[in-house]
Amino acid sequence: MASELCIAVVGATGAAGQTTLRILEERKFPVRELRAFASERSVGKTVTFRGEPITIRRIEPTAFKGVEIAFCSAGSAQSKEYAPMIVKAGATVIDKSNAFRMDPDVPLVIPEINAHAARRHRGILACPNCTTIVTVMPLKPLHDAGRLTRVIATSFQAVSGAGVNGIAELREQTLAWARGEAMVARHFPHQIAFNLVPAIDRFGPDGYTAEEMKLVNETRKILETPGLPVAPTTVRVPVFTSHSISITAETETKITVGRARDLFARFPGLKLWDDPAQHRYPMPIAVEGQDDCFVGRIREDLSSPNGLSFWVVGDQLRKGAATNAVQIAELLLHS
Ligand code: A2P
């Protein structure tokens, strides 16, 4: 690839798109030209990149001529419609949506874990679901050291995972509560302020949500463990940014707490915050704005001899979305 690239961001006005612009700036990604896209209603508005206003363009094939890498975070239906057209125009697409993740021809990539998979792309690379990314980061070193045999994961997911509307809803409900007014649920199925909602999206006939099945299927694809038993529960919580996941992992070979600490501390993209006596453990407000995932509360599973329980937190908009997508683009730069 050329040393400086023409980059498109589709969904540039959204939560993940905005963060992608910031991460491209922060990581000094070699951008020669940046083109921004959103829905029809935003055409003509501007977003900021490197201090300059960038006008939102209409999505049409000619607008992608000359684009080398396109980041898409406008939703699954939009990705299904636009990504093939963008690839046809000559660009490589890094897709944040659920549209292509389980397609066997599309690599599902977390660069610290399976950078090798990116090499066999055919124009589209998928970024995993935000909860999957934060969950799999600590699972990978445990799997390499002791072979995972079972995973139980319960997520506590920030409203940023539902985009700008989710963030606005928590803010509006909190302000309404402070003013003594009624809290109106528009975006989530129930009030999210001062509440927990154990349903991220639609339920399947087996009682699991689509989000829970993403966690199962994507974890297996990324770790290349097709039959790995994964028991998921995903919950929306009144936190603005950063997802937290409580995990119990069982391995074929026992991994002690001390060994796990060592494995986590050494793994790229993971940081250890595990000093409960000093009240030091990862929390969403402490992790917000950081690119790494943070692990703590590491302890032996009292119910299983080869089980470990721990707590991991990652900024959903960064490592869970934009940072991971830009890291994938960096892999392409060096391929
Ligand atoms: P817009 O701001 O014009 O609605 P979020 O995930 O934070 O809700 O953001 C979704 C992003 O996807 C926004 O940039 C939004 O643009 C964009 N988007 C939504 N629908 C479409 C569409 N049909 N075509 C292109 N972009 C879309």
Short mmCIF file of C-alpha atoms and ligand atoms in Angstrom, two decimals:
data_model
loop_
_atom_site.label_atom_id
_atom_site.label_comp_id
_atom_site.label_asym_id
_atom_site.label_seq_id
_atom_site.Cartn_x
_atom_site.Cartn_y
_atom_site.Cartn_z
CA MET A 1 0.00 0.00 0.00
CA ALA A 2 1.01 3.64 -0.57
CA SER A 3 2.68 5.40 2.36
CA GLU A 4 -0.22 7.86 2.80
CA LEU A 5 -3.75 6.66 2.14
CA CYS A 6 -7.15 7.90 1.08
CA ILE A 7 -9.48 6.82 3.92
CA ALA A 8 -13.27 6.77 4.12
CA VAL A 9 -15.29 6.71 7.35
CA VAL A 10 -18.89 5.58 6.81
CA GLY A 11 -21.05 6.47 9.82
CA ALA A 12 -18.70 9.38 10.63
CA THR A 13 -21.33 11.23 12.71
CA GLY A 14 -21.97 8.22 14.97
CA ALA A 15 -20.33 7.23 18.25
CA ALA A 16 -17.96 4.66 16.70
CA GLY A 17 -17.31 6.80 13.60
CA GLN A 18 -16.40 9.86 15.68
CA THR A 19 -14.06 7.75 17.81
CA THR A 20 -12.49 6.32 14.64
CA LEU A 21 -11.61 9.88 13.53
CA ARG A 22 -10.01 10.58 16.92
CA ILE A 23 -8.04 7.30 16.91
CA LEU A 24 -6.76 7.92 13.36
CA GLU A 25 -5.47 11.29 14.63
CA GLU A 26 -4.03 9.92 17.87
CA ARG A 27 -2.22 7.02 16.23
CA LYS A 28 -0.99 9.32 13.44
CA PHE A 29 -2.39 6.98 10.84
CA PRO A 30 -0.93 8.08 7.48
CA VAL A 31 -4.02 9.73 5.97
CA ARG A 32 -3.55 11.63 2.71
CA GLU A 33 -7.26 12.36 2.28
CA LEU A 34 -10.22 11.68 4.54
CA ARG A 35 -13.75 11.28 3.17
CA ALA A 36 -16.68 11.20 5.60
CA PHE A 37 -20.08 9.59 4.99
CA ALA A 38 -23.29 9.23 7.01
CA SER A 39 -26.99 9.04 6.25
CA GLU A 40 -28.75 11.21 3.69
CA ARG A 41 -29.92 13.55 6.50
CA SER A 42 -26.31 14.44 7.37
CA VAL A 43 -25.06 15.17 3.83
CA GLY A 44 -23.53 18.67 3.82
CA LYS A 45 -22.93 18.75 7.59
CA THR A 46 -19.34 18.60 8.80
CA VAL A 47 -17.18 16.50 11.10
CA THR A 48 -13.69 17.51 12.23
CA PHE A 49 -10.48 15.72 11.32
CA ARG A 50 -7.06 17.08 12.36
CA GLY A 51 -8.74 20.37 13.20
CA GLU A 52 -10.25 20.79 9.71
CA PRO A 53 -13.96 20.54 8.83
CA ILE A 54 -14.78 17.60 6.54
CA THR A 55 -18.10 17.76 4.71
CA ILE A 56 -20.28 14.65 4.87
CA ARG A 57 -20.74 13.18 1.39
CA ARG A 58 -23.57 11.21 -0.15
CA ILE A 59 -22.92 7.44 -0.36
CA GLU A 60 -22.57 6.55 -4.06
CA PRO A 61 -20.03 4.46 -6.00
CA THR A 62 -18.16 7.44 -7.52
CA ALA A 63 -17.58 8.92 -4.05
CA PHE A 64 -15.36 5.91 -3.20
CA LYS A 65 -13.14 6.12 -6.28
CA GLY A 66 -9.54 6.30 -5.06
CA VAL A 67 -10.40 5.25 -1.48
CA GLU A 68 -7.93 2.64 -0.19
CA ILE A 69 -9.42 1.74 3.21
CA ALA A 70 -13.03 2.34 4.32
CA PHE A 71 -14.15 2.03 7.96
CA CYS A 72 -17.86 1.19 8.16
CA SER A 73 -19.86 1.72 11.38
CA ALA A 74 -23.31 2.69 10.10
CA GLY A 75 -25.10 -0.54 11.11
CA SER A 76 -25.48 -4.04 9.67
CA ALA A 77 -28.14 -3.30 7.04
CA GLN A 78 -26.05 -0.40 5.73
CA SER A 79 -22.87 -2.49 5.65
CA LYS A 80 -24.63 -5.25 3.71
CA GLU A 81 -25.75 -2.66 1.18
CA TYR A 82 -22.60 -0.53 0.93
CA ALA A 83 -19.58 -2.76 1.63
CA PRO A 84 -19.73 -4.78 -1.64
CA MET A 85 -20.08 -1.52 -3.58
CA ILE A 86 -17.11 0.04 -1.76
CA VAL A 87 -14.97 -3.05 -2.41
CA LYS A 88 -15.97 -2.91 -6.09
CA ALA A 89 -14.80 0.71 -6.17
CA GLY A 90 -11.34 -0.59 -5.15
CA ALA A 91 -11.18 -0.13 -1.37
CA THR A 92 -10.62 -2.60 1.47
CA VAL A 93 -13.49 -2.42 3.97
CA ILE A 94 -13.00 -2.73 7.74
CA ASP A 95 -16.52 -3.38 8.94
CA LYS A 96 -17.66 -2.76 12.53
CA SER A 97 -21.12 -4.24 12.05
CA ASN A 98 -22.47 -7.74 12.44
CA ALA A 99 -23.06 -8.09 8.69
CA PHE A 100 -20.09 -10.29 7.72
CA ARG A 101 -18.55 -11.50 10.97
CA MET A 102 -19.53 -15.14 10.64
CA ASP A 103 -18.94 -15.29 6.86
CA PRO A 104 -16.21 -17.95 6.40
CA ASP A 105 -14.59 -15.78 3.71
CA VAL A 106 -14.32 -12.77 6.03
CA PRO A 107 -11.57 -12.67 8.68
CA LEU A 108 -12.79 -11.64 12.14
CA VAL A 109 -9.78 -9.93 13.60
CA ILE A 110 -8.40 -8.79 16.93
CA PRO A 111 -4.83 -7.88 15.96
CA GLU A 112 -3.21 -8.99 19.25
CA ILE A 113 -4.88 -12.40 18.87
CA ASN A 114 -5.24 -13.46 15.25
CA ALA A 115 -3.40 -11.00 13.02
CA HIS A 116 -2.60 -13.98 10.77
CA ALA A 117 -6.29 -14.22 9.79
CA ALA A 118 -6.20 -10.73 8.23
CA ARG A 119 -3.86 -11.96 5.50
CA ARG A 120 -6.56 -14.00 3.79
CA HIS A 121 -9.13 -11.25 3.29
CA ARG A 122 -10.99 -10.78 0.01
CA GLY A 123 -11.81 -7.11 0.41
CA ILE A 124 -13.73 -7.14 3.69
CA LEU A 125 -12.35 -7.62 7.21
CA ALA A 126 -14.72 -7.69 10.19
CA CYS A 127 -14.19 -6.20 13.59
CA PRO A 128 -15.78 -8.37 16.33
CA ASN A 129 -18.65 -7.29 18.56
CA CYS A 130 -17.48 -4.94 21.33
CA THR A 131 -18.29 -7.37 24.17
CA THR A 132 -16.58 -10.21 22.33
CA ILE A 133 -13.38 -8.18 21.95
CA VAL A 134 -13.16 -7.31 25.65
CA THR A 135 -13.98 -10.92 26.62
CA VAL A 136 -11.55 -12.65 24.27
CA MET A 137 -8.55 -10.48 25.14
CA PRO A 138 -7.89 -12.24 28.50
CA LEU A 139 -9.18 -15.61 27.24
CA LYS A 140 -6.45 -15.86 24.58
CA PRO A 141 -3.42 -16.08 26.93
CA LEU A 142 -5.30 -18.58 29.13
CA HIS A 143 -6.15 -20.68 26.08
CA ASP A 144 -2.56 -20.66 24.85
CA ALA A 145 -1.29 -21.71 28.29
CA GLY A 146 -3.90 -24.28 29.31
CA ARG A 147 -6.49 -24.92 26.52
CA LEU A 148 -9.93 -23.56 27.38
CA THR A 149 -12.63 -26.15 28.02
CA ARG A 150 -15.50 -23.90 29.15
CA VAL A 151 -16.29 -20.19 29.48
CA ILE A 152 -19.07 -18.49 31.47
CA ALA A 153 -19.34 -14.78 30.68
CA THR A 154 -21.73 -12.13 32.00
CA SER A 155 -21.44 -8.67 30.50
CA PHE A 156 -22.27 -5.25 31.94
CA GLN A 157 -22.56 -3.18 28.77
CA ALA A 158 -22.41 0.61 28.53
CA VAL A 159 -25.01 2.61 26.63
CA SER A 160 -22.31 3.71 24.13
CA GLY A 161 -22.78 0.25 22.60
CA ALA A 162 -26.16 1.48 21.38
CA GLY A 163 -24.58 4.48 19.65
CA VAL A 164 -25.32 8.18 20.03
CA ASN A 165 -29.01 7.51 20.77
CA GLY A 166 -28.14 5.21 23.68
CA ILE A 167 -25.77 7.79 25.16
CA ALA A 168 -28.39 10.55 24.77
CA GLU A 169 -31.07 8.41 26.42
CA LEU A 170 -29.08 7.79 29.63
CA ARG A 171 -28.24 11.51 29.80
CA GLU A 172 -31.83 12.64 29.22
CA GLN A 173 -33.29 10.19 31.74
CA THR A 174 -30.71 11.19 34.37
CA LEU A 175 -31.48 14.90 33.83
CA ALA A 176 -35.22 14.16 33.97
CA TRP A 177 -34.74 12.30 37.28
CA ALA A 178 -32.76 15.23 38.72
CA ARG A 179 -35.56 17.62 37.73
CA GLY A 180 -38.19 15.30 39.21
CA GLU A 181 -39.70 14.68 35.76
CA ALA A 182 -40.84 11.39 34.21
CA MET A 183 -38.11 9.34 32.52
CA VAL A 184 -39.10 8.37 28.99
CA ALA A 185 -37.70 5.22 27.29
CA ARG A 186 -37.36 5.85 23.54
CA HIS A 187 -34.35 3.84 22.47
CA PHE A 188 -34.08 1.06 25.07
CA PRO A 189 -37.08 -1.17 25.90
CA HIS A 190 -37.06 0.06 29.52
CA GLN A 191 -35.73 2.93 31.58
CA ILE A 192 -31.94 2.57 31.62
CA ALA A 193 -31.05 5.24 34.21
CA PHE A 194 -30.78 3.64 37.69
CA ASN A 195 -31.73 0.27 36.20
CA LEU A 196 -30.24 -2.85 34.54
CA VAL A 197 -31.78 -4.38 31.42
CA PRO A 198 -30.88 -8.06 30.85
CA ALA A 199 -31.56 -7.88 27.12
CA ILE A 200 -29.30 -6.13 24.63
CA ASP A 201 -31.31 -7.00 21.53
CA ARG A 202 -33.86 -9.49 20.26
CA PHE A 203 -34.43 -12.89 21.85
CA GLY A 204 -34.21 -16.15 19.92
CA PRO A 205 -36.56 -19.11 20.54
CA ASP A 206 -33.99 -20.68 22.91
CA GLY A 207 -34.12 -17.68 25.26
CA TYR A 208 -30.73 -16.25 24.26
CA THR A 209 -30.37 -12.80 22.71
CA ALA A 210 -28.58 -12.22 19.40
CA GLU A 211 -25.88 -10.37 21.38
CA GLU A 212 -25.32 -13.48 23.52
CA MET A 213 -25.00 -15.69 20.47
CA LYS A 214 -22.50 -13.23 18.93
CA LEU A 215 -20.38 -13.69 22.05
CA VAL A 216 -20.53 -17.50 21.66
CA ASN A 217 -19.93 -17.72 17.91
CA GLU A 218 -17.38 -14.94 17.54
CA THR A 219 -15.30 -16.19 20.49
CA ARG A 220 -15.11 -19.62 18.82
CA LYS A 221 -14.16 -18.13 15.43
CA ILE A 222 -11.45 -15.82 16.80
CA LEU A 223 -9.86 -18.47 19.05
CA GLU A 224 -10.30 -21.15 16.35
CA THR A 225 -12.09 -23.40 18.88
CA PRO A 226 -15.29 -24.42 17.04
CA GLY A 227 -16.84 -26.47 19.83
CA LEU A 228 -15.82 -24.39 22.86
CA PRO A 229 -18.72 -24.32 25.37
CA VAL A 230 -19.55 -20.69 26.16
CA ALA A 231 -22.40 -19.69 28.52
CA PRO A 232 -23.32 -16.03 27.90
CA THR A 233 -25.50 -13.46 29.66
CA THR A 234 -25.45 -9.88 28.39
CA VAL A 235 -26.84 -6.95 30.36
CA ARG A 236 -27.21 -3.22 29.55
CA VAL A 237 -26.15 -1.03 32.47
CA PRO A 238 -26.39 2.71 33.15
CA VAL A 239 -22.74 3.43 32.34
CA PHE A 240 -21.82 5.81 29.49
CA THR A 241 -18.71 4.11 28.09
CA SER A 242 -16.73 0.89 28.79
CA HIS A 243 -18.05 -2.64 28.95
CA SER A 244 -17.25 -4.89 31.92
CA ILE A 245 -17.36 -8.68 31.78
CA SER A 246 -17.36 -11.17 34.66
CA ILE A 247 -15.72 -14.35 33.35
CA THR A 248 -15.19 -17.85 34.68
CA ALA A 249 -12.88 -19.87 32.46
CA GLU A 250 -11.99 -23.54 32.82
CA THR A 251 -8.86 -24.98 31.25
CA GLU A 252 -7.59 -28.47 30.50
CA THR A 253 -4.39 -27.72 32.43
CA LYS A 254 -4.77 -25.91 35.74
CA ILE A 255 -3.66 -22.27 35.72
CA THR A 256 -2.97 -20.82 39.15
CA VAL A 257 -3.94 -17.28 40.09
CA GLY A 258 -0.25 -16.27 40.11
CA ARG A 259 0.32 -17.74 36.64
CA ALA A 260 -2.81 -16.05 35.30
CA ARG A 261 -1.63 -12.70 36.64
CA ASP A 262 1.67 -13.22 34.89
CA LEU A 263 0.00 -14.27 31.61
CA PHE A 264 -2.37 -11.29 31.64
CA ALA A 265 0.38 -8.81 32.52
CA ARG A 266 2.49 -9.95 29.58
CA PHE A 267 -0.23 -10.07 26.95
CA PRO A 268 -0.19 -7.09 24.54
CA GLY A 269 -3.24 -4.88 24.92
CA LEU A 270 -4.03 -6.16 28.44
CA LYS A 271 -3.18 -4.48 31.72
CA LEU A 272 -3.39 -5.96 35.18
CA TRP A 273 -5.17 -3.98 37.92
CA ASP A 274 -5.48 -6.53 40.67
CA ASP A 275 -4.88 -5.31 44.19
CA PRO A 276 -8.26 -5.71 45.92
CA ALA A 277 -6.84 -4.87 49.36
CA GLN A 278 -6.06 -1.40 48.00
CA HIS A 279 -9.44 -1.26 46.21
CA ARG A 280 -7.58 -1.49 42.95
CA TYR A 281 -9.54 -3.29 40.24
CA PRO A 282 -10.81 -2.21 36.81
CA MET A 283 -13.93 -0.05 36.69
CA PRO A 284 -15.62 1.57 33.69
CA ILE A 285 -14.93 5.16 34.76
CA ALA A 286 -11.23 4.42 35.23
CA VAL A 287 -10.90 2.62 31.89
CA GLU A 288 -12.83 5.11 29.73
CA GLY A 289 -10.53 6.75 27.20
CA GLN A 290 -7.90 3.97 27.27
CA ASP A 291 -7.01 1.62 24.47
CA ASP A 292 -6.04 -1.39 26.59
CA CYS A 293 -8.37 -3.80 28.38
CA PHE A 294 -7.89 -4.08 32.15
CA VAL A 295 -8.15 -7.31 34.19
CA GLY A 296 -8.54 -7.79 37.92
CA ARG A 297 -10.38 -9.70 40.69
CA ILE A 298 -8.49 -12.83 39.62
CA ARG A 299 -9.38 -15.75 41.87
CA GLU A 300 -9.78 -19.52 41.84
CA ASP A 301 -13.21 -20.76 40.92
CA LEU A 302 -14.49 -22.37 44.13
CA SER A 303 -16.75 -24.72 42.15
CA SER A 304 -14.22 -26.21 39.69
CA PRO A 305 -10.60 -27.36 40.20
CA ASN A 306 -9.39 -25.95 36.86
CA GLY A 307 -11.52 -22.80 36.88
CA LEU A 308 -10.51 -19.18 37.25
CA SER A 309 -12.81 -16.22 37.77
CA PHE A 310 -11.87 -12.66 36.83
CA TRP A 311 -13.21 -9.28 35.75
CA VAL A 312 -12.23 -7.42 32.58
CA VAL A 313 -13.12 -3.90 31.45
CA GLY A 314 -12.52 -2.25 28.08
CA ASP A 315 -13.58 1.04 26.51
CA GLN A 316 -16.31 -0.08 24.15
CA LEU A 317 -15.80 2.78 21.69
CA ARG A 318 -12.01 2.33 21.64
CA LYS A 319 -10.73 -1.27 21.88
CA GLY A 320 -14.31 -2.51 21.47
CA ALA A 321 -14.69 -0.62 18.19
CA ALA A 322 -12.51 2.14 16.73
CA THR A 323 -9.09 1.23 18.12
CA ASN A 324 -9.47 -2.38 17.02
CA ALA A 325 -10.58 -1.23 13.55
CA VAL A 326 -7.63 1.15 13.18
CA GLN A 327 -5.25 -1.58 14.40
CA ILE A 328 -6.62 -3.81 11.62
CA ALA A 329 -5.88 -1.00 9.15
CA GLU A 330 -2.33 -0.84 10.53
CA LEU A 331 -1.96 -4.56 9.77
CA LEU A 332 -2.97 -3.81 6.17
CA LEU A 333 -0.40 -1.02 5.99
CA HIS A 334 2.37 -3.42 6.86
CA SER A 335 1.14 -6.35 4.76
P1 A2P B 1 -26.60 10.01 10.75
O1 A2P B 1 -25.90 10.78 11.82
O2 A2P B 1 -26.74 10.79 9.51
O3 A2P B 1 -27.86 9.35 11.22
P2 A2P B 1 -24.62 5.45 16.00
O4 A2P B 1 -24.19 4.01 15.97
O5 A2P B 1 -23.83 6.27 16.98
O6 A2P B 1 -26.10 5.59 16.19
O7 A2P B 1 -24.27 6.05 14.56
C1 A2P B 1 -24.75 5.50 13.37
C2 A2P B 1 -24.04 6.13 12.19
O8 A2P B 1 -24.55 5.51 11.00
C3 A2P B 1 -24.29 7.62 12.03
O9 A2P B 1 -23.16 8.22 11.45
C4 A2P B 1 -25.47 7.64 11.08
O10 A2P B 1 -25.59 8.83 10.32
C5 A2P B 1 -25.08 6.51 10.14
N1 A2P B 1 -26.22 5.99 9.41
C6 A2P B 1 -27.41 5.62 9.89
N2 A2P B 1 -28.23 5.20 8.89
C7 A2P B 1 -27.51 5.31 7.75
C8 A2P B 1 -27.77 5.04 6.37
N3 A2P B 1 -28.94 4.55 5.96
N4 A2P B 1 -26.78 5.28 5.47
C9 A2P B 1 -25.61 5.76 5.89
N5 A2P B 1 -25.28 6.03 7.16
C10 A2P B 1 -26.23 5.81 8.08
#
